């Protein structure tokens, strides 16, 4: 490959990286359950971001199944206790999820309402997502 072709290839890769589209990976609750099978997220350890996200998935799933919008049970403080994080870290994580449009956050009175934006309920063969 000559110098011009190498330059063109490098330029194309750089341009592709600059104009890269967002990628969405659709997963189901069963996959998340499998990935965290055997992890005791109810234990005494500080949760990882992935474990915290799975906790949000479980909370939203429970909310959808019970049609109860109070699934966060107090918001940021409740999550901080459940995840063994401080409130600032929880808020930064939620803000990061919101910045990539994976979640929404709003205050309703003195309660925080957090919802995952990429969660839908699918019913087939009597099972839920």
Tab-separated table of C-alpha atoms in Angstrom:
chain	number	residue	atom	x	y	z
A	1	UNK	CA	0.000	0.000	0.000
A	2	UNK	CA	1.508	3.325	-0.975
A	3	UNK	CA	1.654	6.449	1.188
A	4	UNK	CA	-1.423	8.048	-0.459
A	5	UNK	CA	-3.585	4.943	0.129
A	6	UNK	CA	-2.462	4.765	3.779
A	7	UNK	CA	-3.380	8.421	4.230
A	8	UNK	CA	-6.774	7.889	2.565
A	9	UNK	CA	-7.480	4.826	4.743
A	10	UNK	CA	-6.533	6.643	7.932
A	11	UNK	CA	-8.655	9.618	6.903
A	12	UNK	CA	-11.636	7.370	6.179
A	13	UNK	CA	-11.343	5.675	9.575
A	14	UNK	CA	-11.109	9.034	11.310
A	15	UNK	CA	-14.097	10.375	9.380
A	16	UNK	CA	-16.114	7.239	10.162
A	17	UNK	CA	-15.354	7.627	13.872
A	18	UNK	CA	-16.428	11.268	13.779
A	19	UNK	CA	-19.754	10.471	12.087
A	20	UNK	CA	-20.459	7.175	13.875
A	21	UNK	CA	-24.120	6.530	14.564
A	22	UNK	CA	-25.386	5.482	17.953
A	23	UNK	CA	-25.747	1.744	18.277
A	24	UNK	CA	-28.644	0.224	20.161
A	25	UNK	CA	-28.502	-3.321	21.462
A	26	UNK	CA	-31.895	-4.762	22.297
A	27	UNK	CA	-31.859	-7.224	25.166
A	28	UNK	CA	-34.498	-8.931	27.214
A	29	UNK	CA	-34.995	-9.335	30.926
A	30	UNK	CA	-34.076	-13.010	30.600
A	31	UNK	CA	-30.635	-12.078	29.241
A	32	UNK	CA	-29.973	-9.659	32.099
A	33	UNK	CA	-31.105	-12.303	34.595
A	34	UNK	CA	-28.748	-14.819	33.011
A	35	UNK	CA	-25.822	-12.378	33.054
A	36	UNK	CA	-26.307	-11.685	36.754
A	37	UNK	CA	-27.357	-15.190	37.757
A	38	UNK	CA	-25.586	-16.119	40.945
A	39	UNK	CA	-24.680	-12.509	41.773
A	40	UNK	CA	-26.082	-11.585	45.135
A	41	UNK	CA	-26.891	-7.939	44.477
A	42	UNK	CA	-28.791	-7.976	47.779
A	43	UNK	CA	-25.528	-8.728	49.588
A	44	UNK	CA	-23.252	-6.411	51.459
A	45	UNK	CA	-21.015	-5.307	48.589
A	46	UNK	CA	-21.085	-2.030	46.731
A	47	UNK	CA	-22.828	-2.594	43.398
A	48	UNK	CA	-21.095	-2.042	40.082
A	49	UNK	CA	-22.705	0.229	37.497
A	50	UNK	CA	-23.936	-2.835	35.608
A	51	UNK	CA	-25.484	-4.278	38.785
A	52	UNK	CA	-27.066	-0.902	39.569
A	53	UNK	CA	-28.509	-0.713	36.054
A	54	UNK	CA	-29.900	-4.236	36.412
A	55	UNK	CA	-31.449	-3.155	39.722
A	56	UNK	CA	-33.189	-0.303	37.860
A	57	UNK	CA	-34.407	-2.821	35.272
A	58	UNK	CA	-35.819	-5.045	38.028
A	59	UNK	CA	-37.485	-2.081	39.728
A	60	UNK	CA	-39.047	-0.888	36.491
A	61	UNK	CA	-40.192	-4.432	35.665
A	62	UNK	CA	-41.854	-4.692	39.067
A	63	UNK	CA	-43.500	-1.333	38.464
A	64	UNK	CA	-44.824	-2.500	35.102
A	65	UNK	CA	-46.079	-5.813	36.486
A	66	UNK	CA	-47.829	-4.256	39.462
A	67	UNK	CA	-48.816	-1.041	37.663
A	68	UNK	CA	-47.357	0.808	40.667
A	69	UNK	CA	-45.486	3.985	39.752
A	70	UNK	CA	-43.762	4.219	43.151
A	71	UNK	CA	-41.232	1.510	42.286
A	72	UNK	CA	-38.240	3.594	43.353
A	73	UNK	CA	-39.487	3.799	46.896
A	74	UNK	CA	-37.983	7.177	47.745
A	75	UNK	CA	-35.686	7.880	44.832
A	76	UNK	CA	-32.009	8.782	45.095
A	77	UNK	CA	-31.633	8.062	48.814
A	78	UNK	CA	-33.287	4.638	48.506
A	79	UNK	CA	-31.037	3.764	45.565
A	80	UNK	CA	-27.967	4.957	47.453
A	81	UNK	CA	-28.824	2.622	50.331
A	82	UNK	CA	-29.654	-0.314	48.060
A	83	UNK	CA	-26.509	0.074	45.954
A	84	UNK	CA	-24.251	1.107	48.862
A	85	UNK	CA	-23.298	4.286	47.021
A	86	UNK	CA	-23.416	7.880	48.209
A	87	UNK	CA	-26.238	10.107	46.929
A	88	UNK	CA	-23.897	12.191	44.754
A	89	UNK	CA	-22.654	9.076	42.940
A	90	UNK	CA	-26.218	7.844	42.379
A	91	UNK	CA	-27.245	11.240	41.001
A	92	UNK	CA	-24.196	11.350	38.684
A	93	UNK	CA	-25.023	7.837	37.423
A	94	UNK	CA	-28.665	8.752	36.789
A	95	UNK	CA	-27.552	11.969	35.066
A	96	UNK	CA	-25.181	9.936	32.872
A	97	UNK	CA	-28.026	7.568	31.927
A	98	UNK	CA	-30.183	10.593	31.084
A	99	UNK	CA	-27.416	12.171	28.995
A	100	UNK	CA	-27.321	9.114	26.728
A	101	UNK	CA	-31.120	8.984	26.705
A	102	UNK	CA	-31.241	5.654	28.539
A	103	UNK	CA	-33.349	7.129	31.345
A	104	UNK	CA	-35.458	10.105	32.314
A	105	UNK	CA	-35.407	11.856	35.671
A	106	UNK	CA	-37.836	14.314	37.137
A	107	UNK	CA	-38.878	15.488	40.561
A	108	UNK	CA	-42.508	14.999	41.552
A	109	UNK	CA	-42.948	16.827	44.805
A	110	UNK	CA	-40.164	15.543	47.022
A	111	UNK	CA	-39.869	12.268	45.105
A	112	UNK	CA	-37.528	11.444	42.263
A	113	UNK	CA	-39.095	9.635	39.332
A	114	UNK	CA	-36.604	7.693	37.246
A	115	UNK	CA	-37.674	5.648	34.257
A	116	UNK	CA	-35.598	3.674	31.811
A	117	UNK	CA	-36.466	4.826	28.314
A	118	UNK	CA	-35.525	1.640	26.491
A	119	UNK	CA	-37.819	-0.690	28.439
A	120	UNK	CA	-40.991	-2.039	26.916
A	121	UNK	CA	-43.362	-4.726	28.018
A	122	UNK	CA	-43.733	-7.648	25.680
A	123	UNK	CA	-46.340	-10.306	26.309
A	124	UNK	CA	-46.151	-13.529	24.389
A	125	UNK	CA	-47.146	-17.002	25.474
A	126	UNK	CA	-48.136	-15.648	28.864
A	127	UNK	CA	-44.643	-14.482	29.722
A	128	UNK	CA	-43.528	-10.953	30.376
A	129	UNK	CA	-40.389	-9.062	29.408
